[in-house]
Amino acid sequence: MSRESLEERLRAIGAERYHDKHPFHDKLHGGECSPDQVRAWVINRWAYQAAIPMKDAAFLSRCTDPDMRRAWRSRIEDHDGGINEGGGLRRWLKLAEAVGLDPDYVASGRGVLPATQFAVDAYIRYVRDMPLLQAVASSLTELFAPSIHERRIEGLLEHYDFANTESLSYFKTRLSQAPKDVAYGLEWVLSHADTPEKEDMACEALTFKTNVLWAQLDALWGAYVEPARIPPGAWRPGEGMA
Amino acid sequence: MSRESLEERLRAIGAERYHDKHPFHDKLHGGECSPDQVRAWVINRWAYQAAIPMKDAAFLSRCTDPDMRRAWRSRIEDHDGGINEGGGLRRWLKLAEAVGLDPDYVASGRGVLPATQFAVDAYIRYVRDMPLLQAVASSLTELFAPSIHERRIEGLLEHYDFANTESLSYFKTRLSQAPKDVAYGLEWVLSHADTPEKEDMACEALTFKTNVLWAQLDALWGAYVEPARIPPGAWRPGEGMA
């Protein structure tokens, strides 16, 4: 039992379960998604993006240490941004526009798959209600995010006409934001998971979070790839176009 | 039923129930508190101060409108401040130091009266769980805050040796911060309370919040003024001194 062995266990969870292993990402990054499949991804991942500042606020709402709150607050600033300039959420809507969608439709959340909404809502509740160690550990999927973002930028630029510096600015920006956040979160988890029971709790939290991400892609696949059975009320090709 | 009549009702709630009417404040501002009574107030009001950024984060955690979150976030910034410079919480600890207390003791929250902690915890839960209109309306005690802060600055400077620009900087800063926040909150409530039922809800929320504030002073009075029966575990004179 040591910091090193816990970090190895956490990284092994990512290696086995992070959503870069999901076939939807191979399809997306390999240029094999139809325009409507890309749109469905943009619409549904909005639900996740929109939930991030709410889950980080849920974290602040139960964090009694002002120093930790001061460090954590930048996550909300990264995604919501300032009143005029916005942040990650507005960058995501640039991508929505680039793929031909009406950004107001995307921002409304209408058309999001219920399974996706359930998954992201479960994440907010987890961060609000579970032990603090697990609330922090659930953020550690950021350990694995920069490499998927790099592959995504490269793959989208190679295969899709909509891809350019502006439309992909969300991912580019995350390349520099995520490492700062994960350095803080990883250090905190490694310092505070100081018993075998707590190490297990941290690993369970990270596993839970990989499930939140994976479930969204399974829902996307089922609705828009195979069997391509769109559930009642979810986005249908042609809706919400600019 | 109109914006004007609702604003009148809200202001009438303040006129009748805001904690500037509590006898503890007359005593404090009139120079009639003993040093230990001032210390008890500083220790217990810390619990309220410390809860403010958590209740505002609870608000963000349930607010789905990014624009509203962007406007509301400055409240957390005002109280928590930056990693290095801090904010309102650190200014409160300056006051703690000035009255002879160990700021680490005050910041630990040990010694806070249970009744005070229950009241501030109830406020956090209220903002997290009640209808959004009521979460916003509960913040409108800020309508009445600048006048009590002005009287407090004047009264403390006149009557107590510990009072100076540095020790009272919390209140001075709030004189400019609160009006900005309340202008936003009041406008939002007046725009959204558009039925008699919602007007009543907004008034109930503000009444609840005045109760949260008043209950803290009743607890303080009972423990440290009359009958001055300090409950088990709460701060006793001599403890937590610098």
PDB file of C-alpha atoms in Angstrom, chain A residues 48 51-62 114-132 134-136 138 205 208-209 212, chain B residues 58 60-62 128-129:
ATOM      1  CA  TYR A  48     -22.360  16.319 -20.054  1.00  0.00           C
ATOM      2  CA  ALA A  51     -23.446  19.388 -16.074  1.00  0.00           C
ATOM      3  CA  ILE A  52     -19.760  19.931 -15.311  1.00  0.00           C
ATOM      4  CA  PRO A  53     -19.994  23.367 -13.695  1.00  0.00           C
ATOM      5  CA  MET A  54     -23.054  22.180 -11.748  1.00  0.00           C
ATOM      6  CA  LYS A  55     -21.186  19.174 -10.378  1.00  0.00           C
ATOM      7  CA  ASP A  56     -18.222  21.357  -9.466  1.00  0.00           C
ATOM      8  CA  ALA A  57     -20.579  23.765  -7.711  1.00  0.00           C
ATOM      9  CA  ALA A  58     -22.078  20.748  -5.915  1.00  0.00           C
ATOM     10  CA  PHE A  59     -18.535  19.980  -4.803  1.00  0.00           C
ATOM     11  CA  LEU A  60     -18.013  23.525  -3.485  1.00  0.00           C
ATOM     12  CA  SER A  61     -21.385  23.387  -1.733  1.00  0.00           C
ATOM     13  CA  ARG A  62     -20.199  20.539   0.497  1.00  0.00           C
ATOM     14  CA  PRO A 114     -32.764  10.269 -21.536  1.00  0.00           C
ATOM     15  CA  ALA A 115     -30.054   7.691 -20.779  1.00  0.00           C
ATOM     16  CA  THR A 116     -27.425  10.409 -21.230  1.00  0.00           C
ATOM     17  CA  GLN A 117     -29.278  12.829 -18.975  1.00  0.00           C
ATOM     18  CA  PHE A 118     -29.659  10.127 -16.320  1.00  0.00           C
ATOM     19  CA  ALA A 119     -25.926   9.433 -16.413  1.00  0.00           C
ATOM     20  CA  VAL A 120     -24.854  13.061 -16.039  1.00  0.00           C
ATOM     21  CA  ASP A 121     -27.457  13.701 -13.334  1.00  0.00           C
ATOM     22  CA  ALA A 122     -26.110  10.693 -11.463  1.00  0.00           C
ATOM     23  CA  TYR A 123     -22.660  12.276 -11.625  1.00  0.00           C
ATOM     24  CA  ILE A 124     -23.873  15.555 -10.059  1.00  0.00           C
ATOM     25  CA  ARG A 125     -25.631  13.654  -7.289  1.00  0.00           C
ATOM     26  CA  TYR A 126     -22.550  11.485  -6.677  1.00  0.00           C
ATOM     27  CA  VAL A 127     -20.312  14.502  -6.220  1.00  0.00           C
ATOM     28  CA  ARG A 128     -22.818  16.158  -3.909  1.00  0.00           C
ATOM     29  CA  ASP A 129     -23.597  13.172  -1.712  1.00  0.00           C
ATOM     30  CA  MET A 130     -20.698  10.713  -1.563  1.00  0.00           C
ATOM     31  CA  PRO A 131     -17.696  10.934   0.797  1.00  0.00           C
ATOM     32  CA  LEU A 132     -15.421  13.828  -0.129  1.00  0.00           C
ATOM     33  CA  GLN A 134     -14.894   9.882  -3.729  1.00  0.00           C
ATOM     34  CA  ALA A 135     -16.181  13.236  -4.940  1.00  0.00           C
ATOM     35  CA  VAL A 136     -12.571  14.208  -5.673  1.00  0.00           C
ATOM     36  CA  SER A 138     -14.428  10.818  -9.526  1.00  0.00           C
ATOM     37  CA  ALA A 205     -15.264   6.410  -7.527  1.00  0.00           C
ATOM     38  CA  PHE A 208     -18.180   4.969 -11.336  1.00  0.00           C
ATOM     39  CA  LYS A 209     -17.055   7.957 -13.389  1.00  0.00           C
ATOM     40  CA  VAL A 212     -20.874   7.677 -16.494  1.00  0.00           C
TER      41      VAL A 212
ATOM     42  CA  ALA B  58     -25.436  25.001  -3.761  1.00  0.00           C
ATOM     43  CA  LEU B  60     -24.956  27.128  -8.794  1.00  0.00           C
ATOM     44  CA  SER B  61     -25.209  23.344  -8.458  1.00  0.00           C
ATOM     45  CA  ARG B  62     -28.944  23.457  -9.222  1.00  0.00           C
ATOM     46  CA  ARG B 128     -30.192  23.659  -2.617  1.00  0.00           C
ATOM     47  CA  ASP B 129     -33.633  22.078  -2.386  1.00  0.00           C
TER      48      ASP B 129
END
